[in-house]
Every structure is written in C-alpha cells, then in structure tokens.
mmCIF file of C-alpha atoms in Angstrom:
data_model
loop_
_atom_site.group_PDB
_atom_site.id
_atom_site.type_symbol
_atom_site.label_atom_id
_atom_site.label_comp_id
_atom_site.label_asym_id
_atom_site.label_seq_id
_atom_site.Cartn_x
_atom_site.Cartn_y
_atom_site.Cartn_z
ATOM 1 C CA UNK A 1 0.000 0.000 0.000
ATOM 2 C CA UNK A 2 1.496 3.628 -0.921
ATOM 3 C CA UNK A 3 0.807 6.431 1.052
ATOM 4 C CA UNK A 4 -0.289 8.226 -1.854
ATOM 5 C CA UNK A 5 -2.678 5.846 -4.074
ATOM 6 C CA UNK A 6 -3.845 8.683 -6.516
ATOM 7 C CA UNK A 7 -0.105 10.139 -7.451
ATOM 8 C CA UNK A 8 1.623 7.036 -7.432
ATOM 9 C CA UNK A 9 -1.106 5.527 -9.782
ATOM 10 C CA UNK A 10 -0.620 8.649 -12.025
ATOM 11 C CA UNK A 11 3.081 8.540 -12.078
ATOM 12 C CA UNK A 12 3.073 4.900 -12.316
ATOM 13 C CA UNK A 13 5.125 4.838 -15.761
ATOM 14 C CA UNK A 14 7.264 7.312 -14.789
ATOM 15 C CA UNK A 15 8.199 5.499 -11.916
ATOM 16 C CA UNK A 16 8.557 2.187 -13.597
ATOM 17 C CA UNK A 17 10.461 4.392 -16.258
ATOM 18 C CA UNK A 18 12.959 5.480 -13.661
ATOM 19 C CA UNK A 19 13.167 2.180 -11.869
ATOM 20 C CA UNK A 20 12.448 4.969 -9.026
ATOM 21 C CA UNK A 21 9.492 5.001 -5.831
ATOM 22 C CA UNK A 22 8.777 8.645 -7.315
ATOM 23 C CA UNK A 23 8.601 9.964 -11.030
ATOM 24 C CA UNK A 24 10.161 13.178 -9.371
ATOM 25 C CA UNK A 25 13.280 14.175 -11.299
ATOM 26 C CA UNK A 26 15.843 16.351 -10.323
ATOM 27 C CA UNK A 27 17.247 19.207 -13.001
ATOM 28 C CA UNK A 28 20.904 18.793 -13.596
ATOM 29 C CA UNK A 29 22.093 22.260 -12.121
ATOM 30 C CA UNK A 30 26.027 22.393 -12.690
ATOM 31 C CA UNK A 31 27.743 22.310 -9.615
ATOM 32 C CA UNK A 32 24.835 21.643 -7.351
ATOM 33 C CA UNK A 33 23.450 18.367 -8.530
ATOM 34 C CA UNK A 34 26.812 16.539 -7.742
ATOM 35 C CA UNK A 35 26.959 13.550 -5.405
ATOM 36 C CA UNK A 36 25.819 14.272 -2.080
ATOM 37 C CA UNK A 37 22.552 15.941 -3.759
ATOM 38 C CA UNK A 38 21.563 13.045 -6.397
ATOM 39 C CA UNK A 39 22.409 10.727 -3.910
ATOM 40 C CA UNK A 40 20.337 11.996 -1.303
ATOM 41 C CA UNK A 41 17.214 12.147 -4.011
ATOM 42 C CA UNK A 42 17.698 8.732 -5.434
ATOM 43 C CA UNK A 43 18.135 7.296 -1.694
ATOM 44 C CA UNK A 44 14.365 9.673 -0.494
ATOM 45 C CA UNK A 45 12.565 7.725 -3.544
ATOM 46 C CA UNK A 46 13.099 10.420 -6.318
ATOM 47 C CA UNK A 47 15.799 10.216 -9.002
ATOM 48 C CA UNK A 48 18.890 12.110 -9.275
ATOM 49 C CA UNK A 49 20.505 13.560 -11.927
ATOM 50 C CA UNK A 50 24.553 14.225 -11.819
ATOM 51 C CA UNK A 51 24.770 16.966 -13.890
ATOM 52 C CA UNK A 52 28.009 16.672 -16.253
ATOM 53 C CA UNK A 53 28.377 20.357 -17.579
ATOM 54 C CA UNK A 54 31.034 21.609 -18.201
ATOM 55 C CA UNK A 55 33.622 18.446 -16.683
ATOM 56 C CA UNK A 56 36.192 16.160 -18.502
ATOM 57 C CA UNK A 57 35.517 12.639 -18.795
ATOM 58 C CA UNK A 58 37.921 11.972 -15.839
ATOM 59 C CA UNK A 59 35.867 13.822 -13.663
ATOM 60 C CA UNK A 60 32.542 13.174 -14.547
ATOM 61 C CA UNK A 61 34.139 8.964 -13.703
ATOM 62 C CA UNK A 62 35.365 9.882 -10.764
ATOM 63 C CA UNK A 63 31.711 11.711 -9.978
ATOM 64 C CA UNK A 64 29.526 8.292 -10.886
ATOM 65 C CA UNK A 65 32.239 6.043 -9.130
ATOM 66 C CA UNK A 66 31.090 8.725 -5.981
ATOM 67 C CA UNK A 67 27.630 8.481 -6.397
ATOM 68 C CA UNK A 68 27.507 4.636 -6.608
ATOM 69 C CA UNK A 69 29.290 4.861 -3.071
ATOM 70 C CA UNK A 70 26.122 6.802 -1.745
ATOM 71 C CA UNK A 71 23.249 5.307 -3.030
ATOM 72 C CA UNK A 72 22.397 1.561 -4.739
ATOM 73 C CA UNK A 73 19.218 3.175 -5.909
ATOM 74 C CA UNK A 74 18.920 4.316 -9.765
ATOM 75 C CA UNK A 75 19.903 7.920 -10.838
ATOM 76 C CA UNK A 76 21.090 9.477 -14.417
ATOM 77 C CA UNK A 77 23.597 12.044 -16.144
ATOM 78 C CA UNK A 78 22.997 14.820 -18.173
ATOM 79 C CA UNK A 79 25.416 15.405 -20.750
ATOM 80 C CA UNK A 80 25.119 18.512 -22.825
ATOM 81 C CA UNK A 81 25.211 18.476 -26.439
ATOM 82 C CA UNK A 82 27.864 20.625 -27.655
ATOM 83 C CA UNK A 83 30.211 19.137 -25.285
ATOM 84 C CA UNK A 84 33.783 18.335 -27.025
ATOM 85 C CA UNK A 85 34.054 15.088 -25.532
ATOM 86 C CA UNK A 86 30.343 14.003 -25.674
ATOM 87 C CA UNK A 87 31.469 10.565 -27.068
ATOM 88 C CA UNK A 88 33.938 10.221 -24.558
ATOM 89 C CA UNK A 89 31.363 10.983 -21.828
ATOM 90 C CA UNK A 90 28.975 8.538 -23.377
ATOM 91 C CA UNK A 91 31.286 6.107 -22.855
ATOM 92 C CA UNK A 92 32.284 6.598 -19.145
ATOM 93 C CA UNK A 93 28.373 6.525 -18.944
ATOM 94 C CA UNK A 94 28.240 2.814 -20.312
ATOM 95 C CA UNK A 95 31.511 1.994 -18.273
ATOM 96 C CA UNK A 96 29.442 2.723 -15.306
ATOM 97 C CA UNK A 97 26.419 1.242 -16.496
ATOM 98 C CA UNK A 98 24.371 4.400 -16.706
ATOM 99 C CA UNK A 99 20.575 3.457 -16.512
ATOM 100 C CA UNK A 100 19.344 6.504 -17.710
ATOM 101 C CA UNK A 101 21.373 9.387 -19.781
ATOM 102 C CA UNK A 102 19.673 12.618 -19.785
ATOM 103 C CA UNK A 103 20.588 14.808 -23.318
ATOM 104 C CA UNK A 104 20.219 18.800 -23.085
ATOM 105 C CA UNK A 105 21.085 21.932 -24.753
ATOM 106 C CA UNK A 106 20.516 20.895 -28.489
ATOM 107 C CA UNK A 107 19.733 18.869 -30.655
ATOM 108 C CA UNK A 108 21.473 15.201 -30.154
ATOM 109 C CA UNK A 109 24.613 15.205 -32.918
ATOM 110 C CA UNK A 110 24.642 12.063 -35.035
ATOM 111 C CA UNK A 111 25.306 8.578 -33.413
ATOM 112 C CA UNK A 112 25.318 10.039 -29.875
ATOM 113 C CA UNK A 113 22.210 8.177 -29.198
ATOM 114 C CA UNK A 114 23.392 5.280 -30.899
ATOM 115 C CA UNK A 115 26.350 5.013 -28.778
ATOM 116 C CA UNK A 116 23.899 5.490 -25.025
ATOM 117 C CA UNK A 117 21.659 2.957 -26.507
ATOM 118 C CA UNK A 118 24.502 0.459 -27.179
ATOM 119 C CA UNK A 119 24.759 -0.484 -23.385
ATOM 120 C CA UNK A 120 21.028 -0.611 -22.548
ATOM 121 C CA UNK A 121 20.545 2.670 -21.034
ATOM 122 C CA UNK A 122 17.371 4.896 -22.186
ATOM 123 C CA UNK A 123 17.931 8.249 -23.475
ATOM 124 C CA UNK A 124 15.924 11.387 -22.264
ATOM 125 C CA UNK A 125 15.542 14.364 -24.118
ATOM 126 C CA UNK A 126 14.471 18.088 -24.550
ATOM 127 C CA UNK A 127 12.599 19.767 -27.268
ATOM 128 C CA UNK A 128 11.174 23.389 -27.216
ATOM 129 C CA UNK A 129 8.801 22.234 -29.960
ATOM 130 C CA UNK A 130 6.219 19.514 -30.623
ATOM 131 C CA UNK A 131 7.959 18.933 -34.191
ATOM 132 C CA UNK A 132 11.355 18.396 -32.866
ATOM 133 C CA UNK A 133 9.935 16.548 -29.565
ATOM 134 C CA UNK A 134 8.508 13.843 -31.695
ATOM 135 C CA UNK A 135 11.316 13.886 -34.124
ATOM 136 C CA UNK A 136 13.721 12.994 -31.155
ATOM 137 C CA UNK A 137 11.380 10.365 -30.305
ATOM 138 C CA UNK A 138 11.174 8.900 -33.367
ATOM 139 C CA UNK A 139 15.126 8.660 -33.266
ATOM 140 C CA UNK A 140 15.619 6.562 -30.234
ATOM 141 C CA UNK A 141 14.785 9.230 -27.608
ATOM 142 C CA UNK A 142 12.696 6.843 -24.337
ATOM 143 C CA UNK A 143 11.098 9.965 -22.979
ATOM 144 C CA UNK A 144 10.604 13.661 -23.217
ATOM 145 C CA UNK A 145 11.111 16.177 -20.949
ATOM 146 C CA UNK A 146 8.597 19.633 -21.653
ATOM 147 C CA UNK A 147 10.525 22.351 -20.040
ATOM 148 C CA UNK A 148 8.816 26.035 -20.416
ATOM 149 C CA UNK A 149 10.572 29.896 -19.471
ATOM 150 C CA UNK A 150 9.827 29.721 -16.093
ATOM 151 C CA UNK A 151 12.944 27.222 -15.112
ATOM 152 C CA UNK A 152 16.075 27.971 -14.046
ATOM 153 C CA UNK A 153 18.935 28.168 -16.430
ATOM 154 C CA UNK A 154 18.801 27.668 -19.824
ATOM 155 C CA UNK A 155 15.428 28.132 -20.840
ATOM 156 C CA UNK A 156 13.376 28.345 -24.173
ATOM 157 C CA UNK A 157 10.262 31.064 -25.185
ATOM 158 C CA UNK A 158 7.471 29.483 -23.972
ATOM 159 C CA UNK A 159 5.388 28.980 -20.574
ATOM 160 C CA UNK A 160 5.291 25.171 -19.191
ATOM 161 C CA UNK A 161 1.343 25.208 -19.052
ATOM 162 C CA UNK A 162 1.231 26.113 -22.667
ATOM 163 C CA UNK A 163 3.776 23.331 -23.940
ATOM 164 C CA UNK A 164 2.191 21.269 -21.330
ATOM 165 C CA UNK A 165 -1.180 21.734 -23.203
ATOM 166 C CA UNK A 166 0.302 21.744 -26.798
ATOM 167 C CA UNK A 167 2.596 18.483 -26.097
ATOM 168 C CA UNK A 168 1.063 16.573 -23.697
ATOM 169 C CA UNK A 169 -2.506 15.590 -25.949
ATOM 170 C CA UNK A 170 -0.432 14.838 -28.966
ATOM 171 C CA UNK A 171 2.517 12.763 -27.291
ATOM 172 C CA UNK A 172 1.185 11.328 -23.880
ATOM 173 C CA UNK A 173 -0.527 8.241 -24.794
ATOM 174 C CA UNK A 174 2.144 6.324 -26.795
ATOM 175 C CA UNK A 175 5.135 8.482 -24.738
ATOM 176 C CA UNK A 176 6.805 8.968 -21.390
ATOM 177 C CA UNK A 177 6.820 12.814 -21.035
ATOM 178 C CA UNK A 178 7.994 14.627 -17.685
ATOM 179 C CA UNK A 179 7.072 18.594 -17.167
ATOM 180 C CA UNK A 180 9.268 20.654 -15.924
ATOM 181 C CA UNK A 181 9.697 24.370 -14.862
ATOM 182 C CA UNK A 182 7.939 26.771 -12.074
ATOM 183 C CA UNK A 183 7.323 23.434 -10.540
ATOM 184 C CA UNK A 184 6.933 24.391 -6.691
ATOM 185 C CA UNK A 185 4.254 22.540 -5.352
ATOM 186 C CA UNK A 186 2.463 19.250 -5.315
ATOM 187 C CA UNK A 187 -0.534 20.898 -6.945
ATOM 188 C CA UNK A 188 0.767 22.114 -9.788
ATOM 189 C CA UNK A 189 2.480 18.323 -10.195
ATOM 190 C CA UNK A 190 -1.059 16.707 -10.005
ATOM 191 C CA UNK A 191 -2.637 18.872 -12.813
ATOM 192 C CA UNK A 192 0.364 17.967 -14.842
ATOM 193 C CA UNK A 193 -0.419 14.117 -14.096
ATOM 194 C CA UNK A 194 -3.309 14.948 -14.535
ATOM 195 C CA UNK A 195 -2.916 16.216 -17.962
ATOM 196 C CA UNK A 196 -1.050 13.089 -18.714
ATOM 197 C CA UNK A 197 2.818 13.618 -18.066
ATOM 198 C CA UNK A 198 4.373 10.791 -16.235
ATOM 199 C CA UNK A 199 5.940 12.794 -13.568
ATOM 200 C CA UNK A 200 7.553 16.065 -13.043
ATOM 201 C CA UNK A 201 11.389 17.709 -12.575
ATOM 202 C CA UNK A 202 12.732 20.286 -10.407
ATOM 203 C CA UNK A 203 15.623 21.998 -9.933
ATOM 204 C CA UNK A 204 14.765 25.150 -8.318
ATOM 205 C CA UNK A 205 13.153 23.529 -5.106
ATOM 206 C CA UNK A 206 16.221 21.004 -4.517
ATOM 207 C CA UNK A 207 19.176 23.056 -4.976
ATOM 208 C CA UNK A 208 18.627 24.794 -1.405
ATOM 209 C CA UNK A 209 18.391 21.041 0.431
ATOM 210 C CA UNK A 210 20.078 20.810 3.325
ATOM 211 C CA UNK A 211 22.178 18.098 1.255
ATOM 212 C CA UNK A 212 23.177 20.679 -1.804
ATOM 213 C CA UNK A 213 26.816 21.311 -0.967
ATOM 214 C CA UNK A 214 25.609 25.032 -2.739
ATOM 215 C CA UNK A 215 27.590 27.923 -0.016
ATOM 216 C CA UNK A 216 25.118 29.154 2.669
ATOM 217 C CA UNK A 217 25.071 32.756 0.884
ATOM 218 C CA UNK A 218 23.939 30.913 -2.447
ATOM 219 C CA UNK A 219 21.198 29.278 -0.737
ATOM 220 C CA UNK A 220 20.518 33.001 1.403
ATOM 221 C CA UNK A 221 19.906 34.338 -2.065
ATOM 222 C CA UNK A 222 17.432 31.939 -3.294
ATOM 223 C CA UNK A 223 15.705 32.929 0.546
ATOM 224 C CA UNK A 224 15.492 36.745 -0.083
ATOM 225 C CA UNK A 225 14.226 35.960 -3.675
ATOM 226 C CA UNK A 226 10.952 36.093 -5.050
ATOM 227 C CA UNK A 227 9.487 34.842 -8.533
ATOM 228 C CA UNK A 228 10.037 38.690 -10.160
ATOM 229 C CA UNK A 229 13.640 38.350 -9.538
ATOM 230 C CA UNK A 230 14.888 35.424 -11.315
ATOM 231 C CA UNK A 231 15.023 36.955 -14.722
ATOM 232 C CA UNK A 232 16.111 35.861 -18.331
ATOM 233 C CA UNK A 233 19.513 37.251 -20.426
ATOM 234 C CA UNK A 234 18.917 39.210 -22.701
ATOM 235 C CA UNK A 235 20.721 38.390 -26.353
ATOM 236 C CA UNK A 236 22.189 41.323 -27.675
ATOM 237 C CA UNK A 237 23.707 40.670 -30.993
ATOM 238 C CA UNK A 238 20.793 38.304 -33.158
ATOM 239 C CA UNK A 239 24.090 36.606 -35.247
ATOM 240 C CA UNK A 240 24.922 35.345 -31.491
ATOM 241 C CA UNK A 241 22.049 32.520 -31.228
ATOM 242 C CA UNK A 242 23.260 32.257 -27.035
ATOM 243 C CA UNK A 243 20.084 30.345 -25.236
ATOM 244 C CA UNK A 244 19.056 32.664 -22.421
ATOM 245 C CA UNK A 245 19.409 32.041 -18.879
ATOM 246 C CA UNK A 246 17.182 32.546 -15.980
ATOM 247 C CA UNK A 247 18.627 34.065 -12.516
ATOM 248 C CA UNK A 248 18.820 35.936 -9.935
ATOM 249 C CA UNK A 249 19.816 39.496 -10.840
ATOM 250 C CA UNK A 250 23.082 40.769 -9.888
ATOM 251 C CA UNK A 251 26.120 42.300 -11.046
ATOM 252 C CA UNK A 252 26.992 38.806 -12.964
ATOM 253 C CA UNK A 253 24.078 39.109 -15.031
ATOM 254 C CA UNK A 254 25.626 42.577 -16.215
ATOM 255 C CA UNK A 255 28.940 40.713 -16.605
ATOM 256 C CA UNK A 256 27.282 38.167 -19.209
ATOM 257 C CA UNK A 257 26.006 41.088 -21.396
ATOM 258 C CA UNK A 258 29.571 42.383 -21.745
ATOM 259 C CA UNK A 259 30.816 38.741 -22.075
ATOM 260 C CA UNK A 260 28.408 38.299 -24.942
ATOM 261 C CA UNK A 261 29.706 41.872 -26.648
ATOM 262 C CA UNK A 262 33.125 40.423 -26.470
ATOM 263 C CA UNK A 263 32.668 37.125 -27.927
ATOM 264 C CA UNK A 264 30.623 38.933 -30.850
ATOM 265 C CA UNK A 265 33.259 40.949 -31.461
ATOM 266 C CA UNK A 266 35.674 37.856 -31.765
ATOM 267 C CA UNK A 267 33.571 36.343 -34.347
ATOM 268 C CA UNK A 268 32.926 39.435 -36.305
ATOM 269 C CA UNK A 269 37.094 39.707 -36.223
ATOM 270 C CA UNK A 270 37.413 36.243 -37.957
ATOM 271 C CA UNK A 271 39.217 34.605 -34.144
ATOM 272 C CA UNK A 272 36.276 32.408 -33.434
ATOM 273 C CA UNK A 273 33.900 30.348 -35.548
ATOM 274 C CA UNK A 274 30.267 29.758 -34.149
ATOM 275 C CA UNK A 275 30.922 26.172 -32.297
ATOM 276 C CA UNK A 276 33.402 27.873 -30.583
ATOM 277 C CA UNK A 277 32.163 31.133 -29.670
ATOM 278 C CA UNK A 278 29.042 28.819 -28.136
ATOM 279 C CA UNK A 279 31.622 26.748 -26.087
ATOM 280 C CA UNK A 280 32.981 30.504 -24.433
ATOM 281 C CA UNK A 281 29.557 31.186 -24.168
ATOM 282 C CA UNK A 282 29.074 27.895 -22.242
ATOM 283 C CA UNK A 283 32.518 28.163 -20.543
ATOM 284 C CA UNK A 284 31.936 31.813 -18.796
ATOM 285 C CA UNK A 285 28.505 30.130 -17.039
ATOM 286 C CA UNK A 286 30.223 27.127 -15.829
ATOM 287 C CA UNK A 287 32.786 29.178 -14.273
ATOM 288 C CA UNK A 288 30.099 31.692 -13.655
ATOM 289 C CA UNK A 289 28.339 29.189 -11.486
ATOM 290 C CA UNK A 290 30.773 28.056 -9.750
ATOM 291 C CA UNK A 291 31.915 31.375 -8.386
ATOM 292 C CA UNK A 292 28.621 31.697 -6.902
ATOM 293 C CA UNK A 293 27.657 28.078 -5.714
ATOM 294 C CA UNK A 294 31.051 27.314 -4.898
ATOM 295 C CA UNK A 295 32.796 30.191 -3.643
ATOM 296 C CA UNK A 296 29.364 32.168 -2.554
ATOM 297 C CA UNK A 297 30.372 35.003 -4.807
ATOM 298 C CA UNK A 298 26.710 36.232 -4.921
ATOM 299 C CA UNK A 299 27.439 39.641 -6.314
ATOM 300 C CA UNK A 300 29.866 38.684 -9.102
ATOM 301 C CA UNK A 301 28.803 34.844 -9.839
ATOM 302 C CA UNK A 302 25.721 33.108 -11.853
ATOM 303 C CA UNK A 303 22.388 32.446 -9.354
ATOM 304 C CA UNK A 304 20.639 30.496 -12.265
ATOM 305 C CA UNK A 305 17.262 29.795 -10.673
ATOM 306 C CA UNK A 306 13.618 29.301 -11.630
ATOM 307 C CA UNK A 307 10.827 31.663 -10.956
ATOM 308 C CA UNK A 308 9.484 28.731 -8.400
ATOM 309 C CA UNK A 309 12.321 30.518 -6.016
ATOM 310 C CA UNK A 310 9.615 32.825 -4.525
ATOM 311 C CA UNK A 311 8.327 29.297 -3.003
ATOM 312 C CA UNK A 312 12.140 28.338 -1.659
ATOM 313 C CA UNK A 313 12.822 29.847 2.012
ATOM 314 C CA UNK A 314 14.259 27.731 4.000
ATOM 315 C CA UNK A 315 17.134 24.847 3.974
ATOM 316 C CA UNK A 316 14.835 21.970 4.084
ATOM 317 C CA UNK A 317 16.447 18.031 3.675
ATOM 318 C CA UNK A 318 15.422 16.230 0.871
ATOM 319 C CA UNK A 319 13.212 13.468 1.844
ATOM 320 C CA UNK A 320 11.217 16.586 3.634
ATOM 321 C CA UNK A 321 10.758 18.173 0.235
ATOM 322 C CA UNK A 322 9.680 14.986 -1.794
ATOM 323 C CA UNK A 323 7.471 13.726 1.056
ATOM 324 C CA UNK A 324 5.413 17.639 0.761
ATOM 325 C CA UNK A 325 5.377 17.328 -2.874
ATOM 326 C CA UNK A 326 3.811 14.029 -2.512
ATOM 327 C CA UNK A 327 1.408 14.907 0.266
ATOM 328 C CA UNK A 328 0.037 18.125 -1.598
ATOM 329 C CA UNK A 329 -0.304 16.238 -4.735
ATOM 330 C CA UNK A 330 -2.491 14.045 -3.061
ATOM 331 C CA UNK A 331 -3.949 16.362 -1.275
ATOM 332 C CA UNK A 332 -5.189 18.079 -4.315
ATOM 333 C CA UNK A 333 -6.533 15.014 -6.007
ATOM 334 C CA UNK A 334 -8.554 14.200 -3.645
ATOM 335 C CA UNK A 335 -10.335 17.014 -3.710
ATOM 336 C CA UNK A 336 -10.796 16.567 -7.178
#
C-alpha cells in the first residue's frame, strides 16, 4: 500500500520508467546536482541527476564512481550536447552502467544516441517544440522532458502550461513525457499528471536542500528571492544565437552582457567560428556558477534559478521536500 494511491497511480510509468518510488526528477544544475545531492534524491525515492556540464571525462568517472558509493538506488547524467568530448562521456556513462542518460542543450549530434543505446541505457531528451519533440522520439529518444521559461537556467520562449497543453494531448498516450519548470508545489504536479505527463522535474526547489553542498550565501539568495527576480539574459547581438538564462539578478548578469559583446566581437574579427564562440559562451557560465555556488560570490557569480524561487525559504532536507510534494499532490486530487 502507498501512502499516496492517486499520485503514485498517475506517475506509475514514470516510476517504472525510472526504476524509481517517485517519477520526481531532479534538473541537472552544474555544480549543485553533484553527489551528495543526487544521492540523497535517489536514496528519499526520487531520481537524481549528476549533472556533467562543463567536466572532462575523468571527472565526470570519478563523480559516478562517488555516487555509486552513496546510493544503490537508480539515478542518471545529463550530458550537454555541444560538449567536445560528448562521445567520450557517453562512454564513461556505459563503463558505469548508466541506466538513464539525460541529453540537453541541443539537438542530439549524429550517433550520440546510438552510442547510449549500445549499453542498454534509455535516453531522455528536450525539445522546445512539438515537431522536434517527436522527431527525437522517433530517433531513439525513451522519454521527453517539456521544459517552459519559467525554469532555471537555460530556458526556451514558452510557458510550461502552454507546452504542457500543446505536447502533452499529442505525445502522452504512446510516450513517457515529464514537465518541468515553475514546478513548486504538489498541486501544480497533479494537474500535470493529470494532464497526462508521467511525472515532473525540479531543480529550483532542490538546490537549497540541506544536502546541496551550494555555499550558505547561495542558498541566502534563493531565501530573499521572489518569482520577479529570477530573470532571463537578454541576447544582444541576433548573429549570437546564445540560449538565455534565468537568474537571480546581480552584477553577474551585467557581466554576461559584456561577455556576450566580447565574444561577438571575436567572431565578427574572424578569431572564433560559431561552435566555438558557443563553447565561451558555455565556458563563462560554468565558471560563472561556480563562483557563486562554490565560492558564494553572490554579487559577481551566476544564481541560475527558476521563478518557483519565490516558493524556496528555507534549507529543508530532501526526503522533507519529496514527502510535501507528494502529500500536496495528493492532497489536491482528492479534492478533485
């Protein structure tokens, strides 16, 4: 018997999916969702995701070999795209025996999915339209994550509960599709369930556990926050295609927009062609990131969260936060 008949029988896919109690994902936030967090989710019944970023394939090893030490339970990677050594990661993945590998920030380059799908783990992906979402699927992708504007970090154009509406009819039925961004509360995870999406991801609502190794005045920041201040990049020069990012306003979001000028200026000079003015792009937020996670540079570094943050005030542990989601969920659906 679960403690939450209703939920559990709506995320029942998801879960089976995941190999996971819960069909709660956790974003891959670079830097935060390292070891101690995924861990800590996989072990309270959701499923972690180490998120690879910006890291070499010797460290993203020596990250899984870590993991494994703290939990037996499933959790995934998230490997971005335009990563130089995405093959190379892939295959540390399979070395590891990877259940689940979690593709962002583009569209998959040819034979990466291949190569995951060679040693039996499923491949999740990202689309910011219904076109390319069932064009992924149709190309090996397991399951589909919907991801609207109001996340943190990268985002794309459009609100979750309009992709959610779009997507979900068309793709739910035959497809396992997760929603994520703004995702706060267990009420807005039953209506998506509701609507048909397997389960749900956060990143926003984790990153301030009490088992995110994020510095105390990262977490402070996300406590002072509300939803109006966790705002998007803006692109400046339209040959540029950079993906915005949602966070926290500060001085670093000032230092992007000059970092952006710069690297325009370095293709416009002949220095840099596109993949690589992308990969300094991608570079400055890892680094970015870390200053602020990290070091607890607030001022100068990247607070990449969601507009959920407004919901985020205190350090709460992570078995706390899954066990609410799940209760309000219910909650809701009963009342249904």
């Amino acid at each position: 018997m679960t403690a939450f008949p209703k939920t559990s029988a709506l995320m029942r896919r998801g879960s089976e999916f995941l190999g996971s109690e819960h069909a709660i994902l956790c974003g891959a936030m670079s830097w935060v969702s390292e070891r101690n967090l995924v861990s800590a989710i996989s072990n309270a019944g959701g499923f972690g995701v180490i998120a690879c970023g910006a890291m070499t394939p010797e460290l993203l090893d020596a990250e899984i070999a870590a993991t494994k030490t703290l939990t037996v339970k499933p959790f995934g990677v998230n490997l971005i795209t335009m990563h130089p050594d995405l093959f190379e990661l892939i295959e540390i993945c399979g070395k590891h025996s990877v259940g689940h590998v979690v593709l962002a920030g583009g569209i998959p380059p040819k034979g990466s999915v291949e190569a995951i799908k060679a040693f039996g783990a499923k491949v999740i992906v990202f689309a910011p339209t219904l076109a390319l979402a069932k064009k992924l699927l149709r190309s090996g992708g397991d399951a589909l994550v919907i991801e609207g504007m109001e996340a943190g970090g990268h985002i794309g154009p459009v609100a979750t509960s309009v992709l959610a509406q779009e997507f979900l009819p068309e793709l739910a039925e035959s497809h396992v599709v997760f929603v994520a961004g703004g995702i706060g509360r267990g009420e807005a995870m039953a209506g998506y369930l509701e609507m048909g999406a397997v389960g749900v991801q956060l990143g926003t609502r984790f990153a301030c556990a009490t088992e995110s190794i994020a510095h105390p005045d990262f977490k402070k920041a996300f406590f002072r926050a509300n939803a109006r201040d966790a705002v998007a990049s803006v692109q400046i020069d339209p040959r540029l295609p950079v993906i915005p990012v949602r966070a926290l306003k500060n001085k670093g979001t000032e230092e992007f927009t000059a970092k952006q000028r710069e690297v325009a200026n370095l293709l416009d000079a002949g220095s840099v062609d596109m993949g690589e003015a992308q990969l300094l792009i991608e570079r400055f937020w890892a680094g970015a990131l870390r200053r602020a996670v990290i070091d607890g540079d607030v001022e100068n570094g990247s607070l990449m969260a969601g507009q959920s943050v407004g919901m985020v005030s205190k350090e709460e542990p992570v078995p706390e936060i899954i066990a609410a989601l799940m209760a309000e969920s219910e909650s809701a659906l009963n009342r249904r």
